[in-house]
Amino acid sequence: MTQKARVTLERSYTIGEVDKKIFGSFVEHLGRGIYNGIYEPTHKEADEHGFRKDVAGLVKELGVSVVRYPGGNFVSGYRWEDGIGPVELRPKRLDLAWRTLETNEVGINEFASWCKRTGAEPMLAVNLGTRGIEAALDLLEYCNHPSGTYWSDLRIKHGYQDPHDIKIWCLGNEMDGDWQVGHKTPQEYGRIAVETARAMKRFDPDIQLVSCGSSHTFMDTFPEWEAETLTHTYDVVDYISLHQYFGNEDGDTANFLARSLETEHFIKTVISVCDYVKAKKRGKKDIMLSFDEWNVWYHSKPHDDNQMKGNPWQTSPSLLEDIYTFEDALVVGCMLITFLKHADRLKIACMAQLVNVIAPILTESGGGVCRQTIFYPFLHTSMFGRGTALRPIVDSPKYDSKDYTDVPYIETVAVMNEEDEELTLFVVNRSLEDAITISCFFRGFEDYMFTEHIALENENLNAVNTLANPDAVVPHIRQGSCVSLGKGEFTIELQKTSWNVIRFKKAR
Ligand code: AHR
């Protein structure tokens, strides 16, 4: 059966400019994310710095705009000085977050240079777990001061004449979580974060700072954590962080596909708290949202617990290596659409993570590399989702699932690129059974014509891409799905459980 839905767009109903930083990612010193991930000096594809060119090629293909580093949980026990200077002199350390052995072969200089080569902006986290203001200031001076001081001259001595000029800094990571080394109460975190932020902004008032939000909406302290910590940090920070991961542990796909409704709720709640603190402070600025960890994450969990408990202190073991299914890609697509729907306040988003560790890119040590299923919705939004997000008025059939009611089968948002005179509609059809024909009414786009319909579809919700079979789930161009009725009106048929990118361009 084919169901029907209706999508109306009006050119002037804008949500906001899409910040390219929402197409960000994250690499942590964790598992094979860095070592045997982006960096593998013995690999035949390694460049002169030891980083894999084939992996960097896919990072560029994704158009990753910003990369958060070095953690994650890892940062809360990290001594950044371990990762600078001659590699052979760098100490090996126990990483208590992941119970592995850290060789420090890669540190801030290698990471920042890699970012430059891949075209991504680095986003650094400072350690507010075991360390604090002084270590953060030293790192900032080492990275950003031109010359003539202890730390900047040391960087130059290490071979990096030009400052890295890192603009975005996270004040710790998930400090509300008791798994964090140096976990803090909201009062403790608020105090250390505000004092670190003040000192960092004395060095450079133009850097942008991210205050740590809750690790997840399930935290007992959510959203009081945000209210209390922001009350301390409001004046000196620019963003608050959000983290969210989803899984389909009980195999309930209808419920799993609805999870992005929680993302929507999370974003709205955090915006409300930010605005409440702004009102309380008689403030003038809006705090922006940095959704700096998000993804599907559950496939690898039992394996990782065994690995970390039973066999600790290994160097870059395989950890968190989720192999993503087709249905995971649909959830990722829904989350990306939700981010675009909040383009006015959500200015940074980092898919966690980039390579091997819960990642869109999977490598074999000494071998090949492949695009996981979740690679594609990220790729498409990054390619076609830059511009102005438009608020669609959607009339969609709905369903109820275990945890949600009134879930619209159609999840959608549109982005208009005025410069290129293009309009793109991103749509997920959540229906497990039915194709849906959407009737589109695009006001203000009467002279636009349909150009292409890219779709990610698969009969098997559990289909995966592997190194042996990398193209099991790949997008294709759908032919004959769109009927143009003239004057900005179209009908488009979407297959059941599908990710769709429907592109339009001004006619010449
Ligand atoms: O991305 C994996 C981990 O998830 C990060 O280290 C941590 O911040 C979060 O709990």
XYZ file of C-alpha atoms and ligand atoms in Angstrom:
518
model
C 0.000 0.000 0.000
C 1.140 3.574 -0.632
C 0.323 6.202 1.967
C 0.168 9.948 1.433
C 1.765 12.930 3.137
C 2.037 16.629 2.422
C 5.053 18.921 2.738
C 4.685 22.693 2.374
C 7.636 25.053 2.242
C 7.577 28.815 2.165
C 10.759 30.571 1.142
C 10.521 33.137 3.931
C 9.849 30.599 6.705
C 13.514 30.280 7.525
C 14.906 28.550 10.596
C 18.427 29.915 10.304
C 21.743 29.678 8.531
C 23.241 26.218 8.719
C 26.623 26.511 10.401
C 29.085 24.283 8.568
C 30.338 23.186 11.990
C 27.314 20.909 12.337
C 29.122 18.612 9.900
C 31.766 17.941 12.505
C 33.320 14.806 13.913
C 35.395 13.562 16.803
C 38.601 11.581 17.236
C 39.596 10.352 20.667
C 42.644 8.474 21.890
C 40.504 5.362 22.075
C 40.817 1.947 20.466
C 41.774 2.177 16.793
C 40.441 5.704 16.335
C 43.850 7.310 16.005
C 46.414 4.495 16.039
C 45.595 2.111 13.198
C 42.810 4.491 12.254
C 43.780 7.904 10.926
C 47.453 7.197 11.771
C 49.298 4.087 10.686
C 52.901 4.871 9.701
C 53.640 1.365 8.429
C 50.673 1.321 6.070
C 51.367 1.553 2.352
C 48.973 4.508 2.188
C 50.782 6.439 4.946
C 51.931 9.958 4.083
C 55.268 11.367 5.247
C 53.674 12.134 8.640
C 52.415 8.568 9.158
C 48.734 9.339 8.469
C 46.755 7.213 6.038
C 45.961 9.008 2.796
C 43.090 6.671 1.943
C 41.418 7.488 5.269
C 42.079 11.222 4.889
C 40.509 10.956 1.423
C 37.239 9.714 2.922
C 37.352 12.383 5.627
C 37.633 14.984 2.866
C 34.869 13.282 0.913
C 32.603 13.645 3.973
C 33.443 17.353 4.110
C 34.135 17.110 7.850
C 34.252 20.719 9.012
C 35.483 20.439 12.584
C 37.102 17.620 14.592
C 36.911 17.408 18.388
C 40.023 16.024 20.102
C 41.535 14.305 22.183
C 38.442 13.054 24.046
C 35.989 12.116 25.311
C 36.592 10.279 28.526
C 40.281 10.089 27.643
C 40.828 13.821 28.110
C 39.922 13.725 31.800
C 43.190 11.969 32.651
C 45.353 13.352 29.828
C 48.631 15.208 30.238
C 48.870 17.036 26.937
C 52.609 17.622 27.401
C 53.159 13.864 26.964
C 52.272 14.251 23.287
C 54.798 16.937 22.280
C 58.491 16.896 21.404
C 60.580 14.052 19.992
C 58.372 10.976 19.636
C 61.030 8.601 20.998
C 61.095 10.552 24.270
C 57.343 10.585 24.833
C 56.177 8.584 27.838
C 53.834 5.620 27.688
C 50.938 6.046 30.098
C 48.024 4.069 31.416
C 44.762 5.515 30.161
C 42.294 4.924 32.959
C 39.253 5.899 30.907
C 39.527 2.971 28.494
C 42.084 0.899 30.462
C 44.539 0.877 27.585
C 48.169 1.853 27.053
C 48.733 5.269 25.481
C 51.970 5.613 23.503
C 51.583 9.360 22.846
C 52.949 8.965 19.329
C 50.231 11.360 18.225
C 49.737 14.594 20.131
C 48.426 18.079 19.546
C 50.950 19.036 16.836
C 50.353 15.934 14.735
C 46.602 16.283 15.162
C 46.443 19.995 14.278
C 48.632 19.443 11.194
C 46.446 16.530 10.092
C 43.365 18.756 10.452
C 44.971 21.367 8.242
C 45.703 18.764 5.569
C 42.148 17.400 5.652
C 40.526 20.848 5.662
C 38.904 20.442 9.089
C 39.024 22.877 11.994
C 40.396 21.439 15.245
C 38.248 21.717 18.381
C 40.248 20.957 21.526
C 39.065 19.721 24.892
C 40.991 20.624 28.047
C 41.322 18.296 31.006
C 39.108 19.433 33.888
C 39.132 15.971 35.466
C 42.607 15.491 36.917
C 43.873 18.942 35.936
C 42.644 22.503 35.650
C 43.394 26.137 34.884
C 47.161 25.989 34.608
C 47.352 23.015 32.239
C 44.604 24.551 30.080
C 46.454 27.890 29.883
C 49.750 26.227 29.055
C 48.120 24.259 26.257
C 46.417 27.375 24.910
C 49.700 29.290 24.927
C 51.552 26.376 23.328
C 48.956 26.149 20.553
C 48.062 29.751 19.876
C 50.748 32.195 20.975
C 53.016 33.299 18.109
C 56.413 33.304 19.863
C 58.594 34.767 22.597
C 57.211 32.846 25.591
C 58.153 29.548 27.187
C 55.349 27.482 25.641
C 55.227 29.166 22.233
C 58.996 28.921 21.824
C 58.808 25.267 22.802
C 56.284 24.674 20.020
C 58.629 26.395 17.585
C 61.498 24.250 18.860
C 59.299 21.220 18.176
C 59.116 22.265 14.539
C 55.833 24.187 14.458
C 56.707 27.806 13.688
C 53.139 28.962 13.113
C 50.588 28.881 15.904
C 47.779 26.375 15.399
C 45.266 29.154 16.098
C 42.663 26.873 17.645
C 39.444 28.781 18.156
C 37.024 26.315 19.762
C 37.741 24.816 23.187
C 35.676 22.397 25.286
C 35.845 22.896 29.049
C 36.225 19.226 29.970
C 34.106 16.266 28.965
C 30.990 14.683 30.512
C 31.914 15.940 33.954
C 28.456 14.947 35.275
C 29.201 11.229 34.767
C 30.582 9.094 37.592
C 32.590 7.104 34.995
C 34.642 10.222 34.367
C 38.060 10.457 36.006
C 37.642 13.538 38.193
C 33.820 13.522 38.015
C 32.321 16.680 39.508
C 29.151 17.917 41.127
C 27.503 20.789 39.221
C 28.856 23.291 41.738
C 32.387 21.905 41.468
C 32.241 21.854 37.691
C 30.645 25.301 37.439
C 33.432 26.802 39.541
C 36.371 25.201 37.760
C 34.817 25.791 34.345
C 34.159 29.492 34.912
C 37.608 30.166 36.316
C 39.296 28.233 33.493
C 37.146 30.043 30.947
C 37.919 33.477 32.403
C 41.621 32.828 32.341
C 41.517 31.415 28.794
C 39.566 34.447 27.571
C 42.152 36.743 29.151
C 44.629 35.136 26.809
C 42.287 35.603 23.837
C 38.736 36.978 24.176
C 37.932 35.691 20.693
C 38.260 31.992 21.411
C 34.932 30.148 21.707
C 34.253 28.016 24.752
C 31.930 25.060 25.265
C 30.524 24.468 28.747
C 29.889 20.808 29.574
C 26.235 19.817 29.474
C 24.740 16.500 30.548
C 26.134 13.244 29.173
C 22.656 12.114 28.252
C 19.045 12.938 29.020
C 18.927 9.793 31.209
C 21.234 11.391 33.761
C 19.413 12.021 37.052
C 20.903 15.500 37.152
C 19.554 16.494 33.713
C 18.560 19.351 33.200
C 19.431 20.765 36.612
C 23.082 20.263 35.682
C 22.689 22.663 32.749
C 20.842 25.262 34.876
C 23.355 25.177 37.689
C 26.585 25.005 35.700
C 25.482 27.652 33.196
C 24.607 29.948 36.061
C 28.336 29.901 36.743
C 29.617 29.944 33.165
C 26.994 31.957 31.204
C 29.040 35.164 30.899
C 32.183 33.505 29.588
C 31.041 30.639 27.390
C 29.544 30.485 23.936
C 28.108 26.967 23.742
C 26.801 24.184 25.934
C 27.443 20.574 24.935
C 24.878 17.819 24.328
C 25.713 14.114 23.967
C 23.338 11.380 22.839
C 23.699 7.816 21.583
C 20.954 5.398 20.588
C 20.757 1.635 20.238
C 18.216 -0.972 19.161
C 19.053 -3.499 21.863
C 15.607 -5.098 21.860
C 15.286 -5.258 18.071
C 12.240 -2.973 17.975
C 12.853 -1.072 14.760
C 9.705 1.078 14.838
C 10.724 2.323 18.265
C 14.370 2.733 17.253
C 13.458 4.841 14.222
C 11.468 7.149 16.521
C 14.447 7.865 18.795
C 15.226 11.176 17.120
C 12.078 12.541 18.771
C 14.193 12.376 21.916
C 16.902 14.375 20.187
C 14.264 16.983 19.385
C 13.086 17.026 22.996
C 16.670 17.194 24.275
C 17.506 20.179 22.073
C 14.337 22.036 23.044
C 14.946 21.416 26.740
C 18.546 22.624 26.605
C 17.500 25.748 24.668
C 14.875 26.443 27.373
C 17.466 26.086 30.124
C 19.926 28.348 28.285
C 17.199 30.967 27.878
C 16.179 30.629 31.514
C 19.760 31.299 32.634
C 19.966 34.210 30.171
C 16.821 35.698 31.753
C 18.107 35.069 35.260
C 21.375 36.805 34.411
C 19.624 39.653 32.568
C 21.903 38.525 29.762
C 22.030 39.703 26.186
C 23.553 36.746 24.381
C 22.072 33.398 23.458
C 24.073 30.339 24.386
C 24.442 28.130 21.313
C 24.303 24.334 21.275
C 27.270 22.099 20.549
C 25.940 18.560 19.994
C 29.485 17.330 20.183
C 28.859 13.600 20.562
C 26.044 11.815 18.782
C 25.491 8.566 16.948
C 24.124 5.056 17.150
C 26.229 3.015 19.588
C 25.372 -0.428 20.902
C 26.591 -3.202 18.603
C 30.044 -3.417 20.182
C 29.153 -2.998 23.841
C 29.369 -6.570 25.234
C 32.687 -7.164 23.493
C 34.178 -3.957 24.902
C 33.274 -4.707 28.491
C 35.161 -8.015 28.282
C 38.102 -6.415 26.558
C 38.530 -3.630 29.099
C 37.853 -5.685 32.216
C 39.583 -8.917 31.286
C 42.434 -7.782 29.110
C 43.476 -4.250 30.014
C 46.499 -2.105 29.095
C 46.703 -3.060 25.442
C 47.852 -0.565 22.838
C 45.009 0.510 20.526
C 42.833 -2.615 20.849
C 39.632 -2.845 18.813
C 37.086 -1.031 20.944
C 33.649 0.381 20.151
C 33.858 -0.935 16.584
C 30.181 -0.947 15.785
C 29.365 -2.352 12.371
C 26.431 -0.257 11.278
C 23.276 -1.582 9.721
C 21.004 0.019 7.193
C 18.460 0.876 9.915
C 21.220 2.649 11.874
C 21.730 4.881 8.836
C 18.052 5.836 8.975
C 18.361 6.849 12.633
C 21.479 8.865 11.816
C 19.547 10.521 8.980
C 16.702 11.420 11.370
C 19.191 12.918 13.827
C 20.823 15.020 11.103
C 17.419 16.274 9.977
C 16.646 17.188 13.593
C 19.898 19.168 13.832
C 19.041 21.089 10.666
C 15.609 21.858 12.116
C 17.422 23.704 14.912
C 19.940 25.513 12.733
C 19.238 28.767 14.573
C 20.664 27.523 17.892
C 22.565 24.343 17.108
C 25.864 25.527 15.687
C 28.248 22.602 16.261
C 27.626 18.868 15.972
C 30.275 16.158 16.051
C 29.391 12.677 14.947
C 31.128 10.363 17.403
C 33.448 9.278 16.145
C 35.284 9.404 12.807
C 37.299 6.228 12.169
C 36.802 2.679 13.555
C 35.441 3.800 16.953
C 31.634 4.099 16.462
C 32.490 5.595 13.132
C 31.372 6.083 9.547
C 34.819 4.976 8.310
C 36.155 1.491 9.012
C 39.733 0.395 8.392
C 41.660 -2.812 8.497
C 45.085 -2.410 10.050
C 47.495 -2.902 7.151
C 44.508 -3.295 4.830
C 41.625 -1.468 3.241
C 39.045 1.059 4.271
C 35.300 1.191 3.789
C 32.317 3.474 4.125
C 29.857 2.255 6.735
C 26.110 2.682 6.138
C 25.989 5.793 8.345
C 28.582 7.444 6.098
C 25.918 8.288 3.546
C 23.374 10.455 5.408
C 26.308 12.445 6.806
C 27.816 12.782 3.337
C 24.566 13.953 1.777
C 23.695 16.529 4.430
C 27.259 17.798 4.409
C 27.198 18.112 0.599
C 23.718 19.514 0.111
C 22.726 20.836 3.551
C 24.730 24.051 3.525
C 22.664 27.215 3.252
C 19.487 28.322 5.002
C 17.315 25.746 6.734
C 13.596 26.110 5.981
C 10.813 25.070 8.315
C 8.576 22.558 6.522
C 4.906 22.244 7.395
C 4.378 18.490 7.371
C 1.132 16.586 7.330
C 2.159 12.958 7.747
C 0.449 9.756 8.836
C 1.665 8.738 12.285
C 2.252 5.656 14.416
C 2.721 4.690 18.030
C 5.674 2.630 19.241
C 6.758 1.227 22.603
C 8.092 4.535 23.912
C 6.520 7.136 21.640
C 3.150 8.229 20.408
C 2.293 10.140 17.248
C 5.549 9.452 15.481
C 5.331 10.969 11.993
C 6.310 8.490 9.299
C 7.844 11.400 7.426
C 10.817 13.181 9.014
C 11.986 16.048 6.854
C 13.699 19.402 6.545
C 14.736 21.569 3.597
C 17.854 23.623 2.970
C 17.966 26.428 0.425
C 21.289 27.462 -1.058
C 20.608 30.935 -2.429
C 24.022 31.331 -3.991
C 23.702 28.200 -6.127
C 19.904 28.648 -6.438
C 19.323 25.124 -5.155
C 16.853 23.613 -2.763
C 17.266 20.210 -1.126
C 14.711 18.221 0.801
C 16.042 15.562 3.187
C 13.427 12.964 4.065
C 13.283 9.718 6.027
C 10.280 7.463 5.524
C 10.029 5.588 8.841
C 7.305 3.232 7.671
C 8.333 -0.434 7.843
C 5.586 -1.413 5.438
C 4.520 1.341 3.129
C 5.850 3.570 0.446
C 4.653 7.139 0.944
C 3.870 9.658 -1.760
C 4.516 13.185 -0.576
C 2.763 16.087 -2.224
C 5.119 19.059 -2.124
C 4.031 22.687 -2.273
C 7.026 24.996 -2.463
C 5.986 28.657 -2.193
C 8.571 31.080 -3.525
C 10.167 28.320 -5.592
C 7.698 28.344 -8.484
C 10.553 28.523 -11.003
C 12.482 25.591 -9.485
C 12.701 22.246 -11.225
C 13.439 18.787 -9.899
C 17.016 17.664 -10.577
C 17.591 14.364 -8.777
C 16.403 11.974 -6.099
C 19.184 10.170 -4.238
C 17.979 7.317 -2.035
C 19.427 4.850 0.423
C 17.139 1.836 0.470
C 17.507 -1.813 1.340
C 15.156 -4.728 1.775
C 17.282 -5.920 4.678
C 17.253 -3.556 7.660
C 20.293 -5.376 9.036
C 22.393 -5.080 5.879
C 25.925 -3.823 6.587
C 28.962 -2.716 4.618
C 32.166 -4.567 5.401
C 35.675 -4.502 4.007
C 34.855 -7.716 2.139
C 31.513 -6.403 0.898
C 31.760 -2.596 1.005
C 28.842 -1.815 -1.290
C 25.966 -3.742 0.266
C 24.303 -0.462 1.279
C 25.031 2.384 -1.105
C 22.898 5.251 -2.329
C 21.495 5.256 -5.815
C 19.625 7.668 -8.036
C 15.924 6.906 -8.073
C 14.352 7.303 -11.456
C 10.734 8.219 -12.056
C 9.874 8.953 -8.426
C 9.118 12.650 -8.917
C 6.250 14.098 -10.913
C 6.389 17.822 -11.546
C 2.971 19.463 -11.483
C 4.339 22.944 -12.257
C 4.676 26.151 -10.230
C 6.584 24.603 -7.338
C 4.317 21.580 -6.945
C 5.624 18.035 -7.087
C 4.715 14.559 -5.980
C 7.534 12.284 -4.870
C 7.322 8.625 -4.036
C 9.491 7.400 -1.169
C 10.117 3.717 -0.581
C 9.420 2.239 2.849
C 12.280 2.665 5.356
C 14.345 4.965 3.185
C 16.706 7.942 3.375
C 16.038 10.424 0.592
C 17.743 13.502 -0.775
C 15.558 15.323 -3.277
C 17.193 18.163 -5.126
C 15.710 21.097 -6.990
C 17.286 23.954 -8.910
C 16.106 27.215 -10.352
C 15.218 26.729 -13.999
C 17.190 28.801 -16.520
O 32.528 8.525 22.203
C 32.771 7.544 23.160
C 32.617 8.060 24.583
O 31.285 8.364 24.830
C 33.350 9.338 24.911
O 34.655 9.112 25.299
C 32.559 9.869 26.058
O 32.611 11.270 26.128
C 31.165 9.335 25.835
O 30.650 8.762 26.969
